[in-house]
XYZ file of N, CA, C and O in Angstrom:
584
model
N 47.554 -36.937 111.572
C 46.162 -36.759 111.185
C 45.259 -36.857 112.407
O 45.512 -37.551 113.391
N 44.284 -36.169 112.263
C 43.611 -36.584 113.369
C 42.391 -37.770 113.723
O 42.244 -38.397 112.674
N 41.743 -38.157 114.460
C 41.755 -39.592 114.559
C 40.124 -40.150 113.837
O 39.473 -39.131 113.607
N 39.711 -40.806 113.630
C 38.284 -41.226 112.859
C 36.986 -41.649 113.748
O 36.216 -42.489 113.283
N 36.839 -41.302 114.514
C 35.716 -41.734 115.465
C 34.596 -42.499 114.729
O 33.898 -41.957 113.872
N 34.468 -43.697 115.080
C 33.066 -44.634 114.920
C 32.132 -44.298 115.665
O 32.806 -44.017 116.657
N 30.992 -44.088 115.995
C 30.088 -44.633 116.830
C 28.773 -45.310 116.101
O 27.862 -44.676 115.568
N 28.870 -46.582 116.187
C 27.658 -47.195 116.365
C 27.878 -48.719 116.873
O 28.565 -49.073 117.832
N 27.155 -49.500 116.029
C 26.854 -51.059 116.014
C 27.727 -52.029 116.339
O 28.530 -52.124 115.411
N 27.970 -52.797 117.199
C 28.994 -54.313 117.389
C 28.075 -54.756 117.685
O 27.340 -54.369 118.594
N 27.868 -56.008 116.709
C 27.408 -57.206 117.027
C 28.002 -58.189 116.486
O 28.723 -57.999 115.506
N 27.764 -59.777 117.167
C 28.170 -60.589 116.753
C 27.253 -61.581 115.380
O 26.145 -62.111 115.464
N 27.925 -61.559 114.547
C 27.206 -62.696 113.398
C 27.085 -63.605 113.373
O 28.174 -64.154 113.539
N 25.993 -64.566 113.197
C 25.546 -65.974 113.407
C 25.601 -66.480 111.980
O 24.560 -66.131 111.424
N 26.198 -66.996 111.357
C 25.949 -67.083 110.112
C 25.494 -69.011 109.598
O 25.962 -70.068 110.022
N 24.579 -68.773 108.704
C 24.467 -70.168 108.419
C 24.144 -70.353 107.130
O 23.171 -69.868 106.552
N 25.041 -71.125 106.643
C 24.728 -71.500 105.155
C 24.092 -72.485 104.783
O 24.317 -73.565 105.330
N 23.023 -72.369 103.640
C 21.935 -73.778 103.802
C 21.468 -73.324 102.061
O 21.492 -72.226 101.506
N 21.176 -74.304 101.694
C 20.806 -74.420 100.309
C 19.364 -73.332 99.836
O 19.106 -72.815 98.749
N 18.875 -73.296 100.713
C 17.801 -72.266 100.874
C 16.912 -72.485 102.100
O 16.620 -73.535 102.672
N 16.536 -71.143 102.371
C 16.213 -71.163 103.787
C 14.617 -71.981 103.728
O 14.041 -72.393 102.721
N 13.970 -72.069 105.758
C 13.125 -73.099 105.582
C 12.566 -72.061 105.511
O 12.953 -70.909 105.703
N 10.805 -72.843 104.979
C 9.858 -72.016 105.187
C 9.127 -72.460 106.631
O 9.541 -73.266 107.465
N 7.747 -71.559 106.642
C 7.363 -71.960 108.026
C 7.235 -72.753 108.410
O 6.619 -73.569 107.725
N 7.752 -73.245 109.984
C 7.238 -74.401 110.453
C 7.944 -75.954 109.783
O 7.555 -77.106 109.594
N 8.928 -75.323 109.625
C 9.963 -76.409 108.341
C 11.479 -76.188 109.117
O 11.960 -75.170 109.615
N 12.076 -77.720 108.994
C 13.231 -77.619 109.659
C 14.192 -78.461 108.455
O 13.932 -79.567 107.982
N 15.223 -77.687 108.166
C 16.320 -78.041 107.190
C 17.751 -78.176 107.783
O 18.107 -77.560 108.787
N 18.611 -79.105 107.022
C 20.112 -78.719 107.325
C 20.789 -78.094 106.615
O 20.707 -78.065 105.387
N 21.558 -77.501 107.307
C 22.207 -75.989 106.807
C 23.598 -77.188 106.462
O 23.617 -78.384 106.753
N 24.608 -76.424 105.801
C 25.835 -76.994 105.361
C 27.206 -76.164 106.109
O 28.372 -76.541 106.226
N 26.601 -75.016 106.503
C 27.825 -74.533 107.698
C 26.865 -73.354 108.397
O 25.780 -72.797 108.232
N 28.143 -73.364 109.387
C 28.058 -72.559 110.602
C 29.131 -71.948 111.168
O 29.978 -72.630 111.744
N 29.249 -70.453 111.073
C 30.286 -70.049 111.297
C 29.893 -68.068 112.683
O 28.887 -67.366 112.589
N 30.469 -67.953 113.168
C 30.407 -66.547 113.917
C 31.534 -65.689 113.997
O 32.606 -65.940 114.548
N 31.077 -64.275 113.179
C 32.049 -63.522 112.778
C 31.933 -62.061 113.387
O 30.943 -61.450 112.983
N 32.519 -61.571 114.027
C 32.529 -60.548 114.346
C 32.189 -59.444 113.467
O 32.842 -59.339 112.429
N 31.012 -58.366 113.787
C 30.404 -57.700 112.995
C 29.843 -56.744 113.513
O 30.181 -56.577 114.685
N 28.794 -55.720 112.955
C 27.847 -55.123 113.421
C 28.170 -53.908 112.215
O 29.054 -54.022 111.365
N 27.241 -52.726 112.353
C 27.846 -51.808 110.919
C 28.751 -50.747 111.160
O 29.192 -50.181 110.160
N 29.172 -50.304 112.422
C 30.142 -49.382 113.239
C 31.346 -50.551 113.650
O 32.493 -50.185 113.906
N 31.076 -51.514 113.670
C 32.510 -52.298 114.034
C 32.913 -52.718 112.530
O 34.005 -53.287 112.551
N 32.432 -52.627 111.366
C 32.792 -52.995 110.291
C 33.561 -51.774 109.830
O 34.679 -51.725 109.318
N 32.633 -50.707 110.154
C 33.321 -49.058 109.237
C 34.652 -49.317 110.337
O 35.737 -49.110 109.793
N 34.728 -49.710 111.701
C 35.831 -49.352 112.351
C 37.229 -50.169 111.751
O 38.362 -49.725 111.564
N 36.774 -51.290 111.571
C 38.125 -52.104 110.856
C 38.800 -51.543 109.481
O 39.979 -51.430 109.145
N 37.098 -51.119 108.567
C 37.707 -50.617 107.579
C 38.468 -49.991 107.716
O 39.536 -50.403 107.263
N 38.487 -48.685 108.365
C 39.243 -47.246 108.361
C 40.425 -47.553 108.611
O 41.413 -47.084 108.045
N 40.411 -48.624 109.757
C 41.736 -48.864 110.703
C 42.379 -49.599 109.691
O 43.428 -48.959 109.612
N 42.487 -50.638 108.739
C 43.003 -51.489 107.970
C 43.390 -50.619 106.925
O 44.384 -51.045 106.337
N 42.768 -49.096 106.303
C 43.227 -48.616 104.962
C 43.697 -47.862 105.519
O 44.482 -47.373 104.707
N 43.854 -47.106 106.845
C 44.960 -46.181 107.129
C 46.391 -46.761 107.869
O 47.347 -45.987 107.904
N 46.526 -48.070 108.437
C 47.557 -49.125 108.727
C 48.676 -48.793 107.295
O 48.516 -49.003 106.093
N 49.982 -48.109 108.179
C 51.169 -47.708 107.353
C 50.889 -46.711 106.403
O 51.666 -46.571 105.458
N 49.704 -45.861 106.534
C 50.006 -44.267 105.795
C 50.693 -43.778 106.636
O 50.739 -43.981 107.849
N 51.395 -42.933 105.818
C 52.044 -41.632 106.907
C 51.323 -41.117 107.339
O 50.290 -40.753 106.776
N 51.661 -40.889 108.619
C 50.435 -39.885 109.477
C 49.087 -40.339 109.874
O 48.263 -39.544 110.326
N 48.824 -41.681 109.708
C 48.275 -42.598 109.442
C 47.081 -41.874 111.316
O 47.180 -41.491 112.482
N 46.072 -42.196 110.111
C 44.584 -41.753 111.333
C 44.729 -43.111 112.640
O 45.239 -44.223 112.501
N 44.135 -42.558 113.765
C 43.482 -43.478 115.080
C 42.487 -43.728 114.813
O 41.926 -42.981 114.011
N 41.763 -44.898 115.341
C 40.513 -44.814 115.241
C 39.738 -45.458 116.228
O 39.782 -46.662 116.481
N 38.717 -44.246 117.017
C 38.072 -44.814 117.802
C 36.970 -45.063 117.760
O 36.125 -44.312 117.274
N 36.674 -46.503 118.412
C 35.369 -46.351 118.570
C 34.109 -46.168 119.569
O 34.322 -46.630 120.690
N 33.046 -45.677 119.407
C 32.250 -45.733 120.264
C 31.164 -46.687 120.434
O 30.464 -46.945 119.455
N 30.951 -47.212 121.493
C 29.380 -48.105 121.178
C 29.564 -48.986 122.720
O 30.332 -48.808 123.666
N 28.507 -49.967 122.471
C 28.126 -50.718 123.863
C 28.029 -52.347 123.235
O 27.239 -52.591 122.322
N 28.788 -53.267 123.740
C 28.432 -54.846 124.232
C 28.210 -55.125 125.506
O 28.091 -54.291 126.404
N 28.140 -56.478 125.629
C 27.370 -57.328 126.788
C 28.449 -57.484 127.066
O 29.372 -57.282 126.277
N 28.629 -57.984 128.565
C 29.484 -58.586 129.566
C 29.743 -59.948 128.977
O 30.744 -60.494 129.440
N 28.948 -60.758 127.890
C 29.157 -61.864 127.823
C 30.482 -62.614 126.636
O 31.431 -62.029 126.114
N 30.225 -63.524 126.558
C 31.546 -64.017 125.498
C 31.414 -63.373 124.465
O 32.511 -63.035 124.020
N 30.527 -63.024 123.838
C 30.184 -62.494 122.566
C 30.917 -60.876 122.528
O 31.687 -60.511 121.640
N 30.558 -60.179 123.496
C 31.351 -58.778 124.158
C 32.726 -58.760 124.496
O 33.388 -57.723 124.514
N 33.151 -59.835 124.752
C 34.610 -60.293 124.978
C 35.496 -60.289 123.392
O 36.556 -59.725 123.122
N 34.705 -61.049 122.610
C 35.463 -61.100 121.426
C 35.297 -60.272 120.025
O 35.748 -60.328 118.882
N 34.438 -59.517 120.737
C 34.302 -58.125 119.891
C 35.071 -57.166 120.039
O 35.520 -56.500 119.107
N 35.409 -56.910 121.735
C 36.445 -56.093 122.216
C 37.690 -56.716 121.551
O 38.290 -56.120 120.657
N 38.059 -57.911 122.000
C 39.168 -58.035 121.445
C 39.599 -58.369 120.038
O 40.803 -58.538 119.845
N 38.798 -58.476 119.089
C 38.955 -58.256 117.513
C 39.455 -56.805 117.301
O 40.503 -56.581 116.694
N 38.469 -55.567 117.957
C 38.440 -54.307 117.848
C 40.357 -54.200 118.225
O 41.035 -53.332 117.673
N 40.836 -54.986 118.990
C 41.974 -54.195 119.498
C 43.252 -54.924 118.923
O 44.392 -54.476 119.038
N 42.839 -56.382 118.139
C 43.321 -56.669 117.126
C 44.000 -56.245 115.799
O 45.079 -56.616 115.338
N 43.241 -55.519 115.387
C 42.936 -54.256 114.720
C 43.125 -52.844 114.677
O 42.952 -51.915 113.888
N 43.760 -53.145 116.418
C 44.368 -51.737 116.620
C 43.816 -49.748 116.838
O 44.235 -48.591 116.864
N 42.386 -50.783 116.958
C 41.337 -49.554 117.081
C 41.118 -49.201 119.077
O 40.941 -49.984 120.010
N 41.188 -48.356 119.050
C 40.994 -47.370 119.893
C 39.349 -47.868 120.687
O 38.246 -47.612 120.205
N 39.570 -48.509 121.796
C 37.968 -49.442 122.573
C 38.114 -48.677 124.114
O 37.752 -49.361 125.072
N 38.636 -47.271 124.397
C 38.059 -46.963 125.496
C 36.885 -46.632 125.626
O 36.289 -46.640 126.703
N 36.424 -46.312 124.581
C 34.769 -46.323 124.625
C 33.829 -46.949 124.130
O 32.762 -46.515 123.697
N 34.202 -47.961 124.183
C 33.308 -49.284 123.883
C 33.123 -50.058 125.444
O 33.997 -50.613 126.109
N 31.711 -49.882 125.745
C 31.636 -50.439 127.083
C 31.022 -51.547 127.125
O 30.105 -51.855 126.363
N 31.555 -52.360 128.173
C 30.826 -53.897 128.634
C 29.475 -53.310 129.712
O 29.559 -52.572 130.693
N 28.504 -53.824 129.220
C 27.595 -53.532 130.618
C 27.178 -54.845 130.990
O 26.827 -55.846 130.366
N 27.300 -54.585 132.033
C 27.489 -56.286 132.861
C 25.365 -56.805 133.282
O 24.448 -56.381 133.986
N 25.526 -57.514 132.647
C 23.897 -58.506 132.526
C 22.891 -57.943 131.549
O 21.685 -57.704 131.614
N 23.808 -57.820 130.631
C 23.184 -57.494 129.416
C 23.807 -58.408 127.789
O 24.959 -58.539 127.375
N 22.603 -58.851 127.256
C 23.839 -59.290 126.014
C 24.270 -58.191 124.866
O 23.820 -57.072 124.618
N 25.465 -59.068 124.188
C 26.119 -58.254 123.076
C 25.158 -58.633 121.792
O 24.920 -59.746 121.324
N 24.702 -57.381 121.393
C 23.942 -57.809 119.836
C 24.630 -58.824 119.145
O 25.794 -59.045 118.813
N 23.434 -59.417 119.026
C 23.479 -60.207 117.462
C 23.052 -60.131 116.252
O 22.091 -59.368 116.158
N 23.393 -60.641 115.225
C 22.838 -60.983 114.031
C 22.674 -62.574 113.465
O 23.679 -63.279 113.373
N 21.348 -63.082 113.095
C 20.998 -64.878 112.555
C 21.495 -63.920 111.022
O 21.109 -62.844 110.564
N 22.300 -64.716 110.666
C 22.003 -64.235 109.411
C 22.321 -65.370 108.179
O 23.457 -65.683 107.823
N 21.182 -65.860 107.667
C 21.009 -67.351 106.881
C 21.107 -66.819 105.100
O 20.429 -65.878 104.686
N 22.031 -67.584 104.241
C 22.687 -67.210 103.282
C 22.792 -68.435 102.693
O 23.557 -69.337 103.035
N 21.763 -68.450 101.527
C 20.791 -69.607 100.562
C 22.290 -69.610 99.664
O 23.116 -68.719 99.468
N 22.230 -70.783 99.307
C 23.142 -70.902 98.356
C 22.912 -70.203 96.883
O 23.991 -70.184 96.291
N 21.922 -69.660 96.153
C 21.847 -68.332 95.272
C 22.379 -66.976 96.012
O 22.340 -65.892 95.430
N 22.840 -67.111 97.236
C 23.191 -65.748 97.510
C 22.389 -64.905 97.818
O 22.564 -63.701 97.637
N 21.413 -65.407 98.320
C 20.280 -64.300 98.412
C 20.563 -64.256 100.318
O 21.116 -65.214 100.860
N 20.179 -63.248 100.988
C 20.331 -63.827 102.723
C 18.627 -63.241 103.146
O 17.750 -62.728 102.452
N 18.699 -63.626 104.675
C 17.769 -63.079 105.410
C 18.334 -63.165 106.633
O 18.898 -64.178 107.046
N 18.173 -61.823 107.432
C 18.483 -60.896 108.571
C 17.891 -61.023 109.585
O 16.691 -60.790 109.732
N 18.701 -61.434 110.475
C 17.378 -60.802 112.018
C 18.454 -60.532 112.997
O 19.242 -61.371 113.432
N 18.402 -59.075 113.347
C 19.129 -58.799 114.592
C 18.492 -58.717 116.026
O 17.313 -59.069 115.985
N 18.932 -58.345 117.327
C 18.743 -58.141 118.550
C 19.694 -57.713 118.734
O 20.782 -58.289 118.693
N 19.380 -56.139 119.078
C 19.810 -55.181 119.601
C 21.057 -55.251 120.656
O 22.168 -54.745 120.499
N 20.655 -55.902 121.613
C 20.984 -56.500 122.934
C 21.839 -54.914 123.675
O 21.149 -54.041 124.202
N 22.937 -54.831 123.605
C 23.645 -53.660 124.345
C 23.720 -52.441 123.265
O 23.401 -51.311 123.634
N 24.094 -52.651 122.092
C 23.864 -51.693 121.447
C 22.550 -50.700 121.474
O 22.880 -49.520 121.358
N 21.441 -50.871 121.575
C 19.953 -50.219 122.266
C 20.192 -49.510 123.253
O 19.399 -48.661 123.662
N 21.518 -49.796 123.873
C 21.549 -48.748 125.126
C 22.697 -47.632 125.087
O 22.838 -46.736 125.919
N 23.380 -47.829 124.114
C 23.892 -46.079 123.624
C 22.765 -44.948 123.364
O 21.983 -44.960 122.413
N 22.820 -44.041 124.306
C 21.923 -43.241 124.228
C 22.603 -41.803 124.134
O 23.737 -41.579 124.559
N 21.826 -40.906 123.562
C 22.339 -39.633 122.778
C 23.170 -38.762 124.207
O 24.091 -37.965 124.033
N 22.610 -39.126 125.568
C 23.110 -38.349 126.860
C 24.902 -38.906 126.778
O 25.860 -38.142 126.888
N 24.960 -39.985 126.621
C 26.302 -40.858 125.874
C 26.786 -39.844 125.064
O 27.568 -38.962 125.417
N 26.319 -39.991 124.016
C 27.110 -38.876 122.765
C 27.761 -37.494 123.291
O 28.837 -36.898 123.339
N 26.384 -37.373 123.658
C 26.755 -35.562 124.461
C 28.078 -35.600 125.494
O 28.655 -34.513 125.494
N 28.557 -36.381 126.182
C 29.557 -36.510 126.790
C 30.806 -36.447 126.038
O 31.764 -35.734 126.337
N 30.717 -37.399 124.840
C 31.606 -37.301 124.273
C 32.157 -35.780 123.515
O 32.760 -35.911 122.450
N 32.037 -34.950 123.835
C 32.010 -33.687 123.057
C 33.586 -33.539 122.849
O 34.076 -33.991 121.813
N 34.120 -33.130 123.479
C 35.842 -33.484 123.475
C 36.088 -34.114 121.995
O 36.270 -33.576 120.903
N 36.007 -35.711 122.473
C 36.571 -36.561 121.553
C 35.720 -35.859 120.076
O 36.290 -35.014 119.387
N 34.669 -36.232 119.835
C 33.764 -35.934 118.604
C 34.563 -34.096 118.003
O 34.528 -33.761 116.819
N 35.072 -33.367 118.903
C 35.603 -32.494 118.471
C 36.805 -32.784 117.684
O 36.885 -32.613 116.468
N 37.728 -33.228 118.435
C 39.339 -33.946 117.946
C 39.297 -34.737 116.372
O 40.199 -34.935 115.558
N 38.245 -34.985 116.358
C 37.938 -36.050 114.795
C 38.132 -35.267 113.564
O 37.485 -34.223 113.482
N 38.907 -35.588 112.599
C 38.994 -35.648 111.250
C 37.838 -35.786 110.784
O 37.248 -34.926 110.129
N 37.157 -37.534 111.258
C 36.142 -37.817 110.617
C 35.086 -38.248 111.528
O 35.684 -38.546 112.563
N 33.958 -38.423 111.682
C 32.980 -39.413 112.493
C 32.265 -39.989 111.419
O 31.850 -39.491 110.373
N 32.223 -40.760 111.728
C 31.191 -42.310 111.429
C 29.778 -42.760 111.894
O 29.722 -43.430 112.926
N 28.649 -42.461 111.243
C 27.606 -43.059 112.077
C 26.809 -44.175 111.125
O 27.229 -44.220 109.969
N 25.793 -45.017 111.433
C 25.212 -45.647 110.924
C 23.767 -45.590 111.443
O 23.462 -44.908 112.422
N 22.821 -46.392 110.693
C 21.403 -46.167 111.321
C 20.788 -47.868 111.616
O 19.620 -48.176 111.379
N 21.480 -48.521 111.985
C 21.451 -49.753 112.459
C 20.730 -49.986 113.298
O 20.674 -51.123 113.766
């Protein structure tokens, strides 16, 4: 088959669980704290890679996108390759961070979001256009609006 190209989002998740979030100017304790590798192009990338793991003929899947040089970029790359996904084009740019996500999750289940961009902001469409080759070879591409 031919292979599934991702391009978008890795970031890392900050996650914190707390009975409900504060309001302004209000400081609460949360009941956990955990950081999960994420973003919405590193999520479609696991998916694909995890439901095509032992089909016959079974798709590649690469991805495209940008992290930071920092720890956070380190263990995004290496989840991605965990996973068995295809990270030659996933680049470290060195003095820059790897996006994040705060993302606080009230015990009703309700959440609230806040990302920073950080390296992901710097995939730019002159990027894409390079890729013409690969984006040809694809079965499928993947984008998100993250």
């Amino acid at each position: 088959m031919r292979p599934i190209i991702v391009i978008g989002s890795l970031n890392m998740d900050l996650v914190i669980q707390a009975q409900r979030a504060p309001q302004a100017g209000e400081t609460i304790a949360a009941q956990a704290f955990t950081t999960i590798p994420g973003g919405k192009g590193a999520n479609q990338a696991v998916a694909a890679a995890r439901l095509s793991n032992g089909s016959k003929g079974s798709s590649k899947v690469r991805m495209v996108g940008r992290v930071g040089s920092d720890g956070f970029g380190a263990q995004m790359v290496h989840n991605l390759e965990g996973e068995g996904i295809d990270i030659t084009q996933v680049q470290q740019l060195p003095g820059i961070s790897t996006g994040v996500a705060l993302i606080i999750v009230e015990q009703s289940g309700e959440n609230r979001i806040m990302i920073v961009p950080g390296a992901n902001g710097l995939l730019a469409a002159r990027d894409i256009e390079n890729l013409e080759k690969l984006i040809a070879s694809a079965g499928l591409v993947l984008l998100q609006f993250e």
